Each structure stands twice: as structure tokens, then as C-alpha cells.
Amino acid sequence: MRIKKAVIPAAGFGTRFLPATKAQPKEMLPVVDKPAIQYIVEEAVNAGIEDILIVNGRFKRAIEDHFDRSMELEMHLDHHKKSEALELVRGISDLANIHFIRQPEQLGLGHAILMAKSFVGSEPFAVLLGDEIIESETPAIKQLMNVYEEERSSVIGVREVAPEQVKSYGIVKGEDTSRDYFPLKDLIEKPAPEEAPSNLAIVGRYIIEPSIFELIESTCPGKNGEIQLTDALRKQLGQEGLWAVRLVGDRYDIGDKLEYIKASIALALKRDEMARPLLRYLEDVVMSEMRV
Ligand code: G1P
């Protein structure tokens, strides 16, 4: 079955990025000239997704307005014959059918996904976390879809992290983990380093079978008192099996300040008009830092 629907949870507080996220969602932080969440919507669209549900929180307006038409702005650009900018602005609202739902209380990622129950219905669906940009030739979520086509059970994206980082991620245990994709034996949310079964971390891309909703409904709060998607997936693993794919691409967690700066530099270097002057600037910075 082709995956046509995606859910993008974007309701977190963004506490690691305060004060920038005091009055705007971290998903709206610009990376070069686009808010982070637009990269994620574009990834889904490039993978063939037609309908996207954004689960948002307190800052509903900014994200909704971004993907909506802006008649006033369009008229202004039209009037001033700024056709390129006009095309750019219109293109955003034409990307896909974008729907919104509000997560009234932030009770965890599992709870955010539960908000999508009636939108999703009985089809398998994609989940892309709203604060992780993955730059790759084949869209990251498409890499998961390809495995789903073969295996017909939920698939999660993973990649290696440094041992000291395992406590910040869901960590998986698999069979023959050196392969590009492999069946899972277990997964655990944010383990202490001594409990971690590996250093393969769940990154923010999933294809999930719809049985997850009932499983989330019966999942008690777990790590950090939150209803964890990882815990519900663990139950699904017991019932239907679960696969992991080693994602190919560069990943940036834009909720983290250093990663955000790295994402801005890496993505600016991919723009023809910016690559050379930026590189020159970076060289200067490195040279003068080395002199100190
Ligand atoms: C969530 C998931 C976690 C995953 C991570 C990826 O955690 O619960 O399993 O590894 O996203 O970024 P969060 O970062 O929202 O706390």
C-alpha cells in the first residue's frame, strides 16, 4: 500500500533554544531563508506524500500562516512586479494538502501521534519529526517507504550516535545491524549508557502501521513521565514485528543550538549564490582563530 499521509509533530516547547522559542515554535526558526518545518514538508512531498497533518501546540498561528495563502503579500509582490518572490510565496501554499490539529497538553510524542488517529484512519502513515532536517539524495522518509514496501510492518530510521548521546534518543537492538535494514529485537527510550543495547539511535522518521493508536491508548507514561511513541512501538514489535533502516544523509537537530548553526552553514553552502563568499568567510574565521 502506498503511503499517502504524513504526520509532523511540532508542539514541543523548544526549551533548548530559549529565548528564541519563547514566542515562536522552534520549527519556524529559519535555516538560510526557509523555516525548518518547510524543509520537512518538502521532504514528505518529494517522497510522494499528498496529505500532511501538523500537530501543533501553543504557537498554532505562525506555522498555519506560513503554509496558508497570504493575499496581502501576494498582491504587494504582484503590484511591484516581483514575480520570482510571488512564485516562491505561492509555491508554499501549493506544496500539499496541509491540515492542522492542536495537541492541547504536551504529554509526549506518543500522545502527539495519537492526535492524528482520525486523520490517519486505517492506513500505514509516515511520521517526520518537525525539528529534524535530513539532507539526502533520496528523501529520508522515502528510504523508509522502500523498506515498508518489502516488509509490510512499521519501519523506523536509525543512525549511530556517540555513546555519550544514547541517553538523548530511543535506542534499538537489532539482528545483524550491519545491514542497510534489519528486523528489530527491542527498543528503549533514552536509556542510561550502561542499559543501552547499542549506539543505534532512532532519528525522527517512521512509517507506522495504524494499530499504533490502540497501543498508544494503552501506554502509560514512561521516560520523563511522557507517553512515549517508543514504548508503543515496542508493543507493536511484539505483535507485528518492526524494522529499522540506517538512514543515508546528513541529519540536523535544529532544536539544538550548535546543530542549528551547522545546518545553516551546510545548507547555505549548497546555495550557488552563497557558497563561495561563505566559504571565504569561514576560512578567514578559522585562520584568525588559529592565530589566537
Ligand atoms: C524523540 C523520540 C526518540 C528519538 C528522538 C529523535 O525524542 O522519543 O526516541 O530518538 O525523538 O530526535 P525527543 O527528542 O522528542 O525527546
Coordinates of C-alpha atoms and ligand atoms in Angstrom, one line a residue:
M1 CA 0.0 0.0 0.0
R2 CA 1.4 3.4 -1.0
I3 CA 2.0 5.8 1.9
K4 CA -0.1 8.9 1.2
K5 CA -0.3 10.6 4.6
A6 CA 2.2 12.1 6.9
V7 CA 2.1 13.4 10.5
I8 CA 4.5 16.1 11.6
P9 CA 4.5 16.6 15.4
A10 CA 5.6 20.2 16.1
A11 CA 4.2 21.0 19.5
G12 CA 7.3 20.9 21.7
F13 CA 8.4 23.8 23.9
G14 CA 11.8 24.1 22.3
T15 CA 13.4 24.7 25.7
R16 CA 17.0 24.1 24.5
F17 CA 16.6 27.1 22.2
L18 CA 15.2 29.7 24.6
P19 CA 14.8 32.7 24.4
A20 CA 14.4 32.4 20.6
T21 CA 11.5 30.0 21.2
K22 CA 9.7 31.9 23.8
A23 CA 7.1 33.3 21.4
Q24 CA 7.6 31.2 18.3
P25 CA 7.9 27.5 17.6
K26 CA 11.4 26.1 17.0
E27 CA 10.1 24.6 13.8
M28 CA 9.8 28.1 12.4
L29 CA 13.4 29.0 13.0
P30 CA 14.8 30.0 9.6
V31 CA 17.6 27.8 8.2
V32 CA 19.1 30.1 5.5
D33 CA 15.8 31.5 4.2
K34 CA 13.2 28.8 5.0
P35 CA 11.7 27.8 8.3
A36 CA 12.9 24.4 9.3
I37 CA 9.5 22.8 9.0
Q38 CA 9.3 23.7 5.3
Y39 CA 12.3 21.5 4.7
I40 CA 10.5 18.7 6.4
V41 CA 7.2 19.3 4.5
E42 CA 9.2 19.4 1.2
E43 CA 10.9 16.1 2.1
A44 CA 7.5 14.5 2.5
V45 CA 6.2 16.0 -0.7
N46 CA 9.3 14.8 -2.6
A47 CA 8.5 11.3 -1.3
G48 CA 5.0 11.4 -2.8
I49 CA 3.0 12.3 0.3
E50 CA -0.2 14.1 -0.5
D51 CA -1.8 14.9 2.9
I52 CA 0.1 16.2 5.9
L53 CA -1.2 16.7 9.4
I54 CA 0.9 19.1 11.5
V55 CA 0.3 18.6 15.2
N56 CA 1.0 21.9 16.8
G57 CA 0.8 23.5 20.2
R58 CA 0.7 27.0 21.6
F59 CA 2.1 28.7 18.5
K60 CA -0.5 27.5 16.1
R61 CA -0.7 30.7 14.1
A62 CA 2.9 31.0 12.9
I63 CA 3.0 27.6 11.3
E64 CA -0.5 27.8 9.9
D65 CA 0.1 31.2 8.4
H66 CA 3.3 30.0 6.8
F67 CA 1.5 27.3 4.8
D68 CA -1.6 29.3 4.1
R69 CA -2.1 31.8 1.2
S70 CA -1.1 35.4 2.1
M71 CA -3.3 37.5 -0.2
E72 CA -1.9 40.8 1.1
L73 CA 1.7 39.8 0.5
E74 CA 0.8 38.3 -2.9
M75 CA -0.9 41.5 -4.0
H76 CA 2.0 43.6 -2.9
L77 CA 4.5 41.4 -4.8
D78 CA 2.3 41.3 -7.8
H79 CA 1.9 45.1 -7.7
H80 CA 5.7 45.6 -7.5
K81 CA 6.3 43.1 -10.3
K82 CA 8.4 40.8 -8.0
S83 CA 7.4 37.7 -9.9
E84 CA 10.1 35.4 -8.5
A85 CA 9.2 36.2 -4.9
L86 CA 5.5 35.8 -5.8
E87 CA 6.1 32.3 -7.2
L88 CA 8.1 31.4 -4.1
V89 CA 5.3 32.5 -1.7
R90 CA 2.5 30.9 -3.7
G91 CA 4.5 27.7 -4.0
I92 CA 4.5 27.2 -0.3
S93 CA 0.7 27.0 0.0
D94 CA 0.6 24.7 -3.0
L95 CA 3.0 22.1 -1.6
A96 CA 0.5 19.7 -0.3
N97 CA -2.9 19.4 1.5
I98 CA -1.8 20.6 4.9
H99 CA -4.0 20.1 7.9
F100 CA -3.6 21.1 11.5
I101 CA -4.6 19.8 14.8
R102 CA -3.7 21.1 18.2
Q103 CA -2.3 19.0 21.0
P104 CA -3.9 20.6 24.0
E105 CA -1.4 19.3 26.5
Q106 CA 2.2 18.3 25.8
L107 CA 2.0 14.8 27.2
G108 CA 4.7 13.3 25.0
L109 CA 5.5 12.2 21.4
G110 CA 3.2 9.2 21.6
H111 CA 0.3 11.5 22.7
A112 CA 1.1 13.9 19.9
I113 CA 0.8 11.0 17.4
L114 CA -2.5 9.9 18.9
M115 CA -3.9 13.3 17.9
A116 CA -3.6 12.0 14.3
K117 CA -5.9 9.0 14.8
S118 CA -8.9 10.2 12.8
F119 CA -6.8 11.8 10.1
V120 CA -4.9 8.6 9.5
G121 CA -7.7 6.1 9.8
S122 CA -6.7 2.6 8.9
E123 CA -3.7 3.2 6.6
P124 CA 0.0 3.0 7.3
F125 CA 1.4 6.5 7.6
A126 CA 4.7 8.5 7.8
V127 CA 5.9 10.4 10.8
L128 CA 8.6 13.1 10.4
L129 CA 9.7 15.0 13.5
G130 CA 9.3 18.7 12.9
D131 CA 12.7 19.6 14.3
E132 CA 15.0 17.3 12.3
I133 CA 16.2 18.2 8.9
I134 CA 17.7 15.3 6.9
E135 CA 19.5 16.2 3.7
S136 CA 19.8 13.3 1.4
E137 CA 19.6 12.4 -2.3
T138 CA 16.7 10.0 -1.7
P139 CA 14.4 11.7 0.8
A140 CA 14.9 10.1 4.2
I141 CA 11.2 9.2 4.5
K142 CA 11.3 7.6 1.0
Q143 CA 14.2 5.4 2.2
L144 CA 11.8 4.0 4.9
M145 CA 8.9 3.7 2.4
N146 CA 11.1 1.5 0.2
V147 CA 11.6 -0.9 3.1
Y148 CA 8.0 -0.8 4.1
E149 CA 7.1 -1.9 0.5
E150 CA 9.2 -5.0 1.1
E151 CA 8.4 -5.9 4.7
R152 CA 4.9 -4.6 5.4
S153 CA 5.5 -3.7 9.0
S154 CA 6.4 -0.5 10.8
V155 CA 9.8 0.9 9.9
I156 CA 12.0 3.4 11.8
G157 CA 15.0 5.4 10.7
V158 CA 18.2 4.9 12.8
R159 CA 21.8 6.0 12.8
E160 CA 24.8 5.7 15.0
V161 CA 25.4 8.2 17.8
A162 CA 28.3 8.7 20.2
P163 CA 28.0 6.6 23.3
E164 CA 27.5 9.7 25.5
Q165 CA 24.5 10.7 23.4
V166 CA 22.4 7.5 23.8
K167 CA 20.6 9.0 26.8
S168 CA 19.0 11.5 24.5
Y169 CA 17.5 9.1 22.0
G170 CA 15.4 6.0 21.6
I171 CA 18.0 3.2 21.1
V172 CA 17.4 -0.1 19.2
K173 CA 18.6 -3.6 19.4
G174 CA 18.5 -5.5 16.1
E175 CA 19.6 -8.6 14.3
D176 CA 22.6 -8.2 12.0
T177 CA 22.7 -4.4 12.4
S178 CA 25.4 -4.0 9.9
R179 CA 22.9 -4.4 7.1
D180 CA 21.2 -1.4 5.5
Y181 CA 17.9 -2.5 7.1
F182 CA 17.2 -5.2 9.6
P183 CA 14.4 -6.5 11.9
L184 CA 14.4 -5.3 15.5
K185 CA 14.5 -7.3 18.7
D186 CA 13.9 -4.4 21.1
L187 CA 13.9 -0.6 21.6
I188 CA 14.2 1.5 24.6
E189 CA 13.6 5.2 25.1
K190 CA 16.6 7.3 26.3
P191 CA 18.5 4.6 28.2
A192 CA 21.4 5.2 30.6
P193 CA 24.6 4.4 28.7
E194 CA 25.0 1.1 30.7
E195 CA 21.5 0.0 29.7
A196 CA 21.8 0.9 26.0
P197 CA 21.6 -2.2 23.8
S198 CA 23.6 -0.4 21.1
N199 CA 24.5 3.1 19.9
L200 CA 21.9 3.0 17.1
A201 CA 19.5 5.8 17.7
I202 CA 16.0 6.4 16.4
V203 CA 16.0 9.5 14.3
G204 CA 12.9 11.4 13.6
R205 CA 11.5 9.3 10.7
Y206 CA 9.0 6.5 11.0
I207 CA 6.5 4.5 8.8
I208 CA 3.9 3.2 11.2
E209 CA 1.1 0.7 11.0
P210 CA -2.2 2.1 12.2
S211 CA -2.5 -0.4 15.1
I212 CA -0.2 2.0 16.9
F213 CA -3.2 4.2 18.0
E214 CA -4.7 1.5 20.2
L215 CA -1.3 0.6 21.5
I216 CA -0.6 4.3 22.4
E217 CA -4.0 4.5 24.2
S218 CA -2.9 1.7 26.5
T219 CA 0.6 3.0 27.0
C220 CA 1.3 4.5 30.4
P221 CA 3.6 7.5 30.9
G222 CA 7.2 6.3 30.6
K223 CA 10.6 8.1 30.4
N224 CA 10.3 11.7 31.8
G225 CA 6.6 11.0 32.7
E226 CA 5.7 11.3 29.0
I227 CA 3.6 8.9 26.8
Q228 CA 6.4 7.6 24.6
L229 CA 6.0 6.6 21.0
T230 CA 9.0 4.2 21.5
D231 CA 7.0 2.3 24.2
A232 CA 4.0 1.8 22.0
L233 CA 6.3 0.7 19.1
R234 CA 7.9 -1.8 21.4
K235 CA 4.4 -3.4 21.9
Q236 CA 3.9 -3.3 18.2
L237 CA 7.2 -5.1 17.7
G238 CA 5.9 -7.9 19.9
Q239 CA 2.7 -8.2 17.8
E240 CA 3.7 -7.4 14.2
G241 CA 7.5 -7.0 14.0
L242 CA 9.4 -3.8 13.4
W243 CA 12.2 -2.9 11.1
A244 CA 15.0 -0.3 11.2
V245 CA 16.7 1.4 8.3
R246 CA 20.1 3.0 8.5
L247 CA 19.3 6.4 7.1
V248 CA 21.7 7.8 4.5
G249 CA 22.1 11.6 4.6
D250 CA 23.1 14.5 6.9
R251 CA 20.9 15.0 9.9
Y252 CA 20.5 18.2 11.9
D253 CA 18.5 18.5 15.1
I254 CA 17.6 22.2 14.8
G255 CA 16.3 22.3 18.4
D256 CA 20.0 22.2 19.4
K257 CA 21.9 25.4 19.0
L258 CA 25.1 24.0 17.7
E259 CA 23.3 21.7 15.2
Y260 CA 21.2 24.6 14.1
I261 CA 24.3 26.6 13.2
K262 CA 25.8 23.6 11.4
A263 CA 22.6 23.2 9.5
S264 CA 22.6 26.8 8.5
I265 CA 26.2 26.6 7.2
A266 CA 25.8 23.3 5.4
L267 CA 22.6 24.3 3.7
A268 CA 24.0 27.8 2.8
L269 CA 27.0 26.1 1.2
K270 CA 24.6 24.3 -1.1
R271 CA 23.3 27.6 -2.5
D272 CA 25.2 28.8 -5.5
E273 CA 25.0 32.4 -4.6
M274 CA 26.3 31.9 -1.1
A275 CA 28.7 29.1 -1.3
R276 CA 31.9 31.0 -2.3
P277 CA 31.6 34.1 -0.1
L278 CA 30.6 31.9 2.9
L279 CA 33.5 29.6 2.4
R280 CA 35.8 32.6 2.2
Y281 CA 34.4 33.9 5.4
L282 CA 34.7 30.6 7.2
E283 CA 38.4 30.3 6.0
D284 CA 39.0 33.8 7.5
V285 CA 37.4 32.8 10.8
V286 CA 39.4 29.6 11.1
M287 CA 42.7 31.4 10.2
S288 CA 42.2 34.2 12.7
E289 CA 41.1 31.7 15.4
M290 CA 44.2 29.7 14.8
R291 CA 46.4 32.7 15.2
V292 CA 45.0 33.4 18.7
Ligands
G1P1 C1 12.1 11.7 20.2 C2 11.9 10.2 20.4 C3 13.2 9.4 20.4 C4 14.0 9.8 19.2 C5 14.2 11.3 19.1 C6 14.9 11.7 17.8 O1 12.7 12.2 21.4 O2 11.1 9.9 21.6 O3 13.0 8.0 20.5 O4 15.3 9.2 19.3 O5 12.9 11.9 19.1 O6 15.1 13.0 17.7 P1 12.7 13.8 21.7 O7 13.9 14.3 21.0 O8 11.5 14.4 21.1 O9 12.8 13.9 23.2

